[in-house]
Amino acid sequence: MLLPHAASQDLLPKIIMGVDPGTQIMGYAVIEVQGSRVTVLRYDVIDMKKIGNNHALKLKKIFERMLELIDEFLPDELAIEAPFFGVNVQSMLKLGRAQGVAIAACLSRQIPYVEYAPTKVKQAVTGSGSASKEQVAKMLRQTLKLPPIEEAPKFLDATDALAVALCHHYQKGNNVKAGTKSWDKFLTDNPDRMASASGTKKAPAKAKAK
């Protein structure tokens, strides 16, 4: 049985950012959850292919773009996919750095984060831990009533990030202490940020998938 306070907390809107780390393409998604209703505010990618092989510049772009998204949507929590352990050690190291930079951007704004294994995300969204990216995208379109495939993001990394955010929502806050927005404390401690954040934040109603 839910206590009145707990029930009221569950009805408060919560913004969750999902991230699928990458060194060439990084997927991100932002959803708003209120009770059982899930609204997709945006899902897209950070494209770093044009940067070439300069890994430092890629990390810099990830950090800066993450901060822009945080200032725009003011997420309560970050859900991020854990690196996949493959055979290429160098690729794993680079992917781990990209994930770490994304996490650092959120921590700099006092936003808590949770990691989810790829199999757990797929299991939560499709019921199968071995589902393909295409199967994940198809299930998301059905569950969240997303636009048809021809209008969907060009890269499946965006739908993967959306799956991570939805997986986190399905956990019902079991991995992160629910409560007041971490941004409340951040803006109280950093009043100069309030003006810049309010100047860049877009109204959720105008946010769209692209």
PDB file of C-alpha atoms in Angstrom:
ATOM      1  CA  MET A   1       0.000   0.000   0.000  1.00  0.00           C
ATOM      2  CA  LEU A   2       1.383   3.403  -1.001  1.00  0.00           C
ATOM      3  CA  LEU A   3       1.435   6.135   1.586  1.00  0.00           C
ATOM      4  CA  PRO A   4      -0.247   9.411   0.492  1.00  0.00           C
ATOM      5  CA  HIS A   5       3.126  11.153   0.261  1.00  0.00           C
ATOM      6  CA  ALA A   6       4.633   8.348  -1.813  1.00  0.00           C
ATOM      7  CA  ALA A   7       1.611   8.316  -4.112  1.00  0.00           C
ATOM      8  CA  SER A   8       1.791  12.083  -4.647  1.00  0.00           C
ATOM      9  CA  GLN A   9       5.517  11.841  -5.389  1.00  0.00           C
ATOM     10  CA  ASP A  10       4.780   9.216  -8.046  1.00  0.00           C
ATOM     11  CA  LEU A  11       2.411  11.656  -9.777  1.00  0.00           C
ATOM     12  CA  LEU A  12       4.999  14.431  -9.980  1.00  0.00           C
ATOM     13  CA  PRO A  13       6.498  14.855 -13.472  1.00  0.00           C
ATOM     14  CA  LYS A  14       9.998  13.457 -13.834  1.00  0.00           C
ATOM     15  CA  ILE A  15      12.456  14.077 -16.657  1.00  0.00           C
ATOM     16  CA  ILE A  16      14.729  11.158 -17.545  1.00  0.00           C
ATOM     17  CA  MET A  17      17.640  11.401 -19.964  1.00  0.00           C
ATOM     18  CA  GLY A  18      18.814   8.208 -21.622  1.00  0.00           C
ATOM     19  CA  VAL A  19      22.221   7.866 -23.281  1.00  0.00           C
ATOM     20  CA  ASP A  20      23.695   5.197 -25.536  1.00  0.00           C
ATOM     21  CA  PRO A  21      27.442   5.969 -25.455  1.00  0.00           C
ATOM     22  CA  GLY A  22      29.503   5.996 -28.621  1.00  0.00           C
ATOM     23  CA  THR A  23      32.682   7.495 -30.029  1.00  0.00           C
ATOM     24  CA  GLN A  24      31.309   8.042 -33.537  1.00  0.00           C
ATOM     25  CA  ILE A  25      27.596   8.363 -32.852  1.00  0.00           C
ATOM     26  CA  MET A  26      26.147   8.869 -29.363  1.00  0.00           C
ATOM     27  CA  GLY A  27      22.423   8.437 -28.946  1.00  0.00           C
ATOM     28  CA  TYR A  28      20.431  10.444 -26.442  1.00  0.00           C
ATOM     29  CA  ALA A  29      16.778  10.670 -25.488  1.00  0.00           C
ATOM     30  CA  VAL A  30      14.697  12.723 -23.075  1.00  0.00           C
ATOM     31  CA  ILE A  31      11.348  11.558 -21.729  1.00  0.00           C
ATOM     32  CA  GLU A  32       8.889  13.012 -19.263  1.00  0.00           C
ATOM     33  CA  VAL A  33       7.146  10.596 -16.925  1.00  0.00           C
ATOM     34  CA  GLN A  34       4.051  11.437 -14.909  1.00  0.00           C
ATOM     35  CA  GLY A  35       2.380   8.481 -13.265  1.00  0.00           C
ATOM     36  CA  SER A  36       2.077   5.836 -15.978  1.00  0.00           C
ATOM     37  CA  ARG A  37       2.179   8.366 -18.829  1.00  0.00           C
ATOM     38  CA  VAL A  38       5.416   8.645 -20.804  1.00  0.00           C
ATOM     39  CA  THR A  39       5.983  11.569 -23.182  1.00  0.00           C
ATOM     40  CA  VAL A  40       8.958  11.568 -25.541  1.00  0.00           C
ATOM     41  CA  LEU A  41      10.452  15.065 -25.586  1.00  0.00           C
ATOM     42  CA  ARG A  42      13.316  14.315 -27.935  1.00  0.00           C
ATOM     43  CA  TYR A  43      15.478  11.506 -29.229  1.00  0.00           C
ATOM     44  CA  ASP A  44      18.444  12.142 -31.502  1.00  0.00           C
ATOM     45  CA  VAL A  45      22.192  11.623 -31.855  1.00  0.00           C
ATOM     46  CA  ILE A  46      25.462  13.461 -31.332  1.00  0.00           C
ATOM     47  CA  ASP A  47      27.323  12.889 -34.602  1.00  0.00           C
ATOM     48  CA  MET A  48      31.111  12.999 -34.283  1.00  0.00           C
ATOM     49  CA  LYS A  49      32.116  11.412 -37.579  1.00  0.00           C
ATOM     50  CA  LYS A  50      33.265  14.709 -39.080  1.00  0.00           C
ATOM     51  CA  ILE A  51      35.753  15.208 -36.240  1.00  0.00           C
ATOM     52  CA  GLY A  52      37.864  12.351 -37.569  1.00  0.00           C
ATOM     53  CA  ASN A  53      40.241  10.482 -35.273  1.00  0.00           C
ATOM     54  CA  ASN A  54      40.815  13.223 -32.706  1.00  0.00           C
ATOM     55  CA  HIS A  55      39.418  11.476 -29.646  1.00  0.00           C
ATOM     56  CA  ALA A  56      39.997  14.469 -27.374  1.00  0.00           C
ATOM     57  CA  LEU A  57      37.805  16.698 -29.553  1.00  0.00           C
ATOM     58  CA  LYS A  58      35.090  14.040 -29.553  1.00  0.00           C
ATOM     59  CA  LEU A  59      35.100  13.936 -25.754  1.00  0.00           C
ATOM     60  CA  LYS A  60      34.928  17.717 -25.662  1.00  0.00           C
ATOM     61  CA  LYS A  61      31.925  17.727 -28.008  1.00  0.00           C
ATOM     62  CA  ILE A  62      30.142  15.090 -25.905  1.00  0.00           C
ATOM     63  CA  PHE A  63      30.660  17.094 -22.727  1.00  0.00           C
ATOM     64  CA  GLU A  64      29.543  20.388 -24.255  1.00  0.00           C
ATOM     65  CA  ARG A  65      26.490  18.909 -25.993  1.00  0.00           C
ATOM     66  CA  MET A  66      25.436  17.072 -22.846  1.00  0.00           C
ATOM     67  CA  LEU A  67      25.570  20.323 -20.887  1.00  0.00           C
ATOM     68  CA  GLU A  68      23.448  22.025 -23.553  1.00  0.00           C
ATOM     69  CA  LEU A  69      20.820  19.281 -23.295  1.00  0.00           C
ATOM     70  CA  ILE A  70      20.886  19.399 -19.501  1.00  0.00           C
ATOM     71  CA  ASP A  71      20.376  23.179 -19.513  1.00  0.00           C
ATOM     72  CA  GLU A  72      17.515  22.790 -21.991  1.00  0.00           C
ATOM     73  CA  PHE A  73      15.558  19.949 -20.380  1.00  0.00           C
ATOM     74  CA  LEU A  74      16.736  19.983 -16.743  1.00  0.00           C
ATOM     75  CA  PRO A  75      16.602  16.192 -16.302  1.00  0.00           C
ATOM     76  CA  ASP A  76      16.082  14.656 -12.865  1.00  0.00           C
ATOM     77  CA  GLU A  77      18.059  11.504 -13.608  1.00  0.00           C
ATOM     78  CA  LEU A  78      20.413  10.024 -16.179  1.00  0.00           C
ATOM     79  CA  ALA A  79      20.122   6.443 -17.402  1.00  0.00           C
ATOM     80  CA  ILE A  80      23.131   5.312 -19.401  1.00  0.00           C
ATOM     81  CA  GLU A  81      24.010   2.060 -21.092  1.00  0.00           C
ATOM     82  CA  ALA A  82      27.085   0.290 -19.717  1.00  0.00           C
ATOM     83  CA  PRO A  83      29.901  -0.367 -22.225  1.00  0.00           C
ATOM     84  CA  PHE A  84      29.690  -3.653 -24.059  1.00  0.00           C
ATOM     85  CA  PHE A  85      32.674  -5.853 -23.289  1.00  0.00           C
ATOM     86  CA  GLY A  86      34.053  -6.841 -26.671  1.00  0.00           C
ATOM     87  CA  VAL A  87      37.374  -8.164 -27.864  1.00  0.00           C
ATOM     88  CA  ASN A  88      38.825  -4.818 -29.015  1.00  0.00           C
ATOM     89  CA  VAL A  89      40.476  -3.341 -25.924  1.00  0.00           C
ATOM     90  CA  GLN A  90      41.164   0.061 -27.502  1.00  0.00           C
ATOM     91  CA  SER A  91      37.542   0.429 -28.573  1.00  0.00           C
ATOM     92  CA  MET A  92      36.401  -0.486 -25.076  1.00  0.00           C
ATOM     93  CA  LEU A  93      38.687   2.122 -23.541  1.00  0.00           C
ATOM     94  CA  LYS A  94      37.439   4.858 -25.878  1.00  0.00           C
ATOM     95  CA  LEU A  95      33.820   3.892 -25.272  1.00  0.00           C
ATOM     96  CA  GLY A  96      34.409   3.955 -21.522  1.00  0.00           C
ATOM     97  CA  ARG A  97      35.842   7.461 -21.777  1.00  0.00           C
ATOM     98  CA  ALA A  98      32.847   8.641 -23.784  1.00  0.00           C
ATOM     99  CA  GLN A  99      30.508   7.190 -21.179  1.00  0.00           C
ATOM    100  CA  GLY A 100      32.539   8.776 -18.383  1.00  0.00           C
ATOM    101  CA  VAL A 101      32.397  12.226 -19.989  1.00  0.00           C
ATOM    102  CA  ALA A 102      28.609  11.992 -20.371  1.00  0.00           C
ATOM    103  CA  ILE A 103      28.300  10.974 -16.722  1.00  0.00           C
ATOM    104  CA  ALA A 104      30.670  13.774 -15.640  1.00  0.00           C
ATOM    105  CA  ALA A 105      28.506  16.348 -17.407  1.00  0.00           C
ATOM    106  CA  CYS A 106      25.478  15.198 -15.403  1.00  0.00           C
ATOM    107  CA  LEU A 107      27.383  15.010 -12.130  1.00  0.00           C
ATOM    108  CA  SER A 108      28.574  18.579 -12.678  1.00  0.00           C
ATOM    109  CA  ARG A 109      24.891  19.518 -12.425  1.00  0.00           C
ATOM    110  CA  GLN A 110      24.321  17.155  -9.477  1.00  0.00           C
ATOM    111  CA  ILE A 111      22.151  14.795 -11.541  1.00  0.00           C
ATOM    112  CA  PRO A 112      22.255  11.161 -10.342  1.00  0.00           C
ATOM    113  CA  TYR A 113      22.927   8.402 -12.856  1.00  0.00           C
ATOM    114  CA  VAL A 114      22.348   4.663 -13.216  1.00  0.00           C
ATOM    115  CA  GLU A 115      24.048   2.219 -15.580  1.00  0.00           C
ATOM    116  CA  TYR A 116      22.129  -0.545 -17.329  1.00  0.00           C
ATOM    117  CA  ALA A 117      23.611  -3.525 -19.142  1.00  0.00           C
ATOM    118  CA  PRO A 118      22.570  -3.749 -22.823  1.00  0.00           C
ATOM    119  CA  THR A 119      20.845  -7.085 -22.211  1.00  0.00           C
ATOM    120  CA  LYS A 120      18.820  -5.625 -19.337  1.00  0.00           C
ATOM    121  CA  VAL A 121      17.639  -2.735 -21.509  1.00  0.00           C
ATOM    122  CA  LYS A 122      16.584  -5.066 -24.321  1.00  0.00           C
ATOM    123  CA  GLN A 123      14.861  -7.392 -21.878  1.00  0.00           C
ATOM    124  CA  ALA A 124      12.931  -4.515 -20.299  1.00  0.00           C
ATOM    125  CA  VAL A 125      11.731  -3.125 -23.628  1.00  0.00           C
ATOM    126  CA  THR A 126      11.212  -6.213 -25.797  1.00  0.00           C
ATOM    127  CA  GLY A 127      11.181  -9.137 -23.373  1.00  0.00           C
ATOM    128  CA  SER A 128      14.332 -10.577 -24.955  1.00  0.00           C
ATOM    129  CA  GLY A 129      17.885  -9.764 -23.903  1.00  0.00           C
ATOM    130  CA  SER A 130      19.148 -10.739 -27.355  1.00  0.00           C
ATOM    131  CA  ALA A 131      16.858  -8.456 -29.380  1.00  0.00           C
ATOM    132  CA  SER A 132      18.379  -6.546 -32.296  1.00  0.00           C
ATOM    133  CA  LYS A 133      18.481  -2.748 -32.582  1.00  0.00           C
ATOM    134  CA  GLU A 134      15.719  -2.956 -35.177  1.00  0.00           C
ATOM    135  CA  GLN A 135      13.520  -5.034 -32.872  1.00  0.00           C
ATOM    136  CA  VAL A 136      14.077  -2.542 -30.045  1.00  0.00           C
ATOM    137  CA  ALA A 137      13.124   0.360 -32.336  1.00  0.00           C
ATOM    138  CA  LYS A 138       9.989  -1.451 -33.534  1.00  0.00           C
ATOM    139  CA  MET A 139       8.830  -2.177 -29.985  1.00  0.00           C
ATOM    140  CA  LEU A 140       9.430   1.446 -28.958  1.00  0.00           C
ATOM    141  CA  ARG A 141       7.347   2.704 -31.870  1.00  0.00           C
ATOM    142  CA  GLN A 142       4.502   0.454 -30.753  1.00  0.00           C
ATOM    143  CA  THR A 143       4.816   1.207 -27.034  1.00  0.00           C
ATOM    144  CA  LEU A 144       5.328   4.964 -27.276  1.00  0.00           C
ATOM    145  CA  LYS A 145       3.376   5.553 -30.493  1.00  0.00           C
ATOM    146  CA  LEU A 146       6.366   7.087 -32.270  1.00  0.00           C
ATOM    147  CA  PRO A 147       6.311   8.297 -35.896  1.00  0.00           C
ATOM    148  CA  PRO A 148       6.595   5.713 -38.704  1.00  0.00           C
ATOM    149  CA  ILE A 149      10.039   4.366 -39.545  1.00  0.00           C
ATOM    150  CA  GLU A 150      10.584   6.831 -42.400  1.00  0.00           C
ATOM    151  CA  GLU A 151      10.200   9.693 -39.909  1.00  0.00           C
ATOM    152  CA  ALA A 152      12.314   8.069 -37.197  1.00  0.00           C
ATOM    153  CA  PRO A 153      15.881   9.198 -36.385  1.00  0.00           C
ATOM    154  CA  LYS A 154      18.438   8.234 -38.981  1.00  0.00           C
ATOM    155  CA  PHE A 155      20.517   6.314 -36.454  1.00  0.00           C
ATOM    156  CA  LEU A 156      19.297   3.436 -34.301  1.00  0.00           C
ATOM    157  CA  ASP A 157      21.533   4.734 -31.518  1.00  0.00           C
ATOM    158  CA  ALA A 158      18.814   7.296 -30.765  1.00  0.00           C
ATOM    159  CA  THR A 159      16.177   4.612 -30.245  1.00  0.00           C
ATOM    160  CA  ASP A 160      18.675   2.646 -28.163  1.00  0.00           C
ATOM    161  CA  ALA A 161      19.034   5.687 -25.903  1.00  0.00           C
ATOM    162  CA  LEU A 162      15.247   5.950 -25.720  1.00  0.00           C
ATOM    163  CA  ALA A 163      15.142   2.299 -24.661  1.00  0.00           C
ATOM    164  CA  VAL A 164      17.615   3.020 -21.843  1.00  0.00           C
ATOM    165  CA  ALA A 165      15.436   5.868 -20.569  1.00  0.00           C
ATOM    166  CA  LEU A 166      12.313   3.700 -20.726  1.00  0.00           C
ATOM    167  CA  CYS A 167      14.107   0.841 -18.982  1.00  0.00           C
ATOM    168  CA  HIS A 168      14.961   3.224 -16.159  1.00  0.00           C
ATOM    169  CA  HIS A 169      11.341   4.313 -15.913  1.00  0.00           C
ATOM    170  CA  TYR A 170      10.290   0.668 -15.626  1.00  0.00           C
ATOM    171  CA  GLN A 171      12.524   0.355 -12.555  1.00  0.00           C
ATOM    172  CA  LYS A 172      10.127   2.735 -10.743  1.00  0.00           C
ATOM    173  CA  GLY A 173      12.978   4.654  -9.126  1.00  0.00           C
ATOM    174  CA  ASN A 174      14.407   1.568  -7.435  1.00  0.00           C
ATOM    175  CA  ASN A 175      17.935   2.549  -8.427  1.00  0.00           C
ATOM    176  CA  VAL A 176      17.805   6.258  -7.661  1.00  0.00           C
ATOM    177  CA  LYS A 177      16.434   7.986  -4.607  1.00  0.00           C
ATOM    178  CA  ALA A 178      13.252   9.720  -5.711  1.00  0.00           C
ATOM    179  CA  GLY A 179      12.367  13.158  -4.475  1.00  0.00           C
ATOM    180  CA  THR A 180      13.007  16.808  -5.163  1.00  0.00           C
ATOM    181  CA  LYS A 181      14.765  17.696  -8.385  1.00  0.00           C
ATOM    182  CA  SER A 182      18.523  17.807  -7.969  1.00  0.00           C
ATOM    183  CA  TRP A 183      18.400  20.976 -10.098  1.00  0.00           C
ATOM    184  CA  ASP A 184      16.581  22.821  -7.310  1.00  0.00           C
ATOM    185  CA  LYS A 185      19.617  22.594  -5.081  1.00  0.00           C
ATOM    186  CA  PHE A 186      22.004  23.294  -7.953  1.00  0.00           C
ATOM    187  CA  LEU A 187      20.238  26.515  -8.946  1.00  0.00           C
ATOM    188  CA  THR A 188      20.015  27.599  -5.313  1.00  0.00           C
ATOM    189  CA  ASP A 189      23.772  27.117  -4.939  1.00  0.00           C
ATOM    190  CA  ASN A 190      24.460  28.681  -8.354  1.00  0.00           C
ATOM    191  CA  PRO A 191      21.963  31.538  -8.935  1.00  0.00           C
ATOM    192  CA  ASP A 192      23.939  32.787 -11.934  1.00  0.00           C
ATOM    193  CA  ARG A 193      22.985  29.584 -13.750  1.00  0.00           C
ATOM    194  CA  MET A 194      19.274  30.297 -13.451  1.00  0.00           C
ATOM    195  CA  ALA A 195      19.279  33.089 -16.008  1.00  0.00           C
ATOM    196  CA  SER A 196      21.282  31.131 -18.570  1.00  0.00           C
ATOM    197  CA  ALA A 197      19.214  27.984 -18.081  1.00  0.00           C
ATOM    198  CA  SER A 198      15.895  29.793 -18.417  1.00  0.00           C
ATOM    199  CA  GLY A 199      17.144  31.519 -21.509  1.00  0.00           C
ATOM    200  CA  THR A 200      18.002  28.280 -23.315  1.00  0.00           C
ATOM    201  CA  LYS A 201      15.293  25.941 -22.096  1.00  0.00           C
ATOM    202  CA  LYS A 202      12.586  25.161 -24.620  1.00  0.00           C
ATOM    203  CA  ALA A 203       9.030  24.466 -23.650  1.00  0.00           C
ATOM    204  CA  PRO A 204       8.440  20.683 -23.475  1.00  0.00           C
ATOM    205  CA  ALA A 205       5.320  21.073 -25.613  1.00  0.00           C
ATOM    206  CA  LYS A 206       7.444  22.231 -28.522  1.00  0.00           C
ATOM    207  CA  ALA A 207      10.054  19.539 -28.162  1.00  0.00           C
ATOM    208  CA  LYS A 208       9.940  16.910 -30.865  1.00  0.00           C
ATOM    209  CA  ALA A 209      11.719  13.829 -32.094  1.00  0.00           C
ATOM    210  CA  LYS A 210      14.080  14.464 -34.933  1.00  0.00           C
TER     211      LYS A 210
END
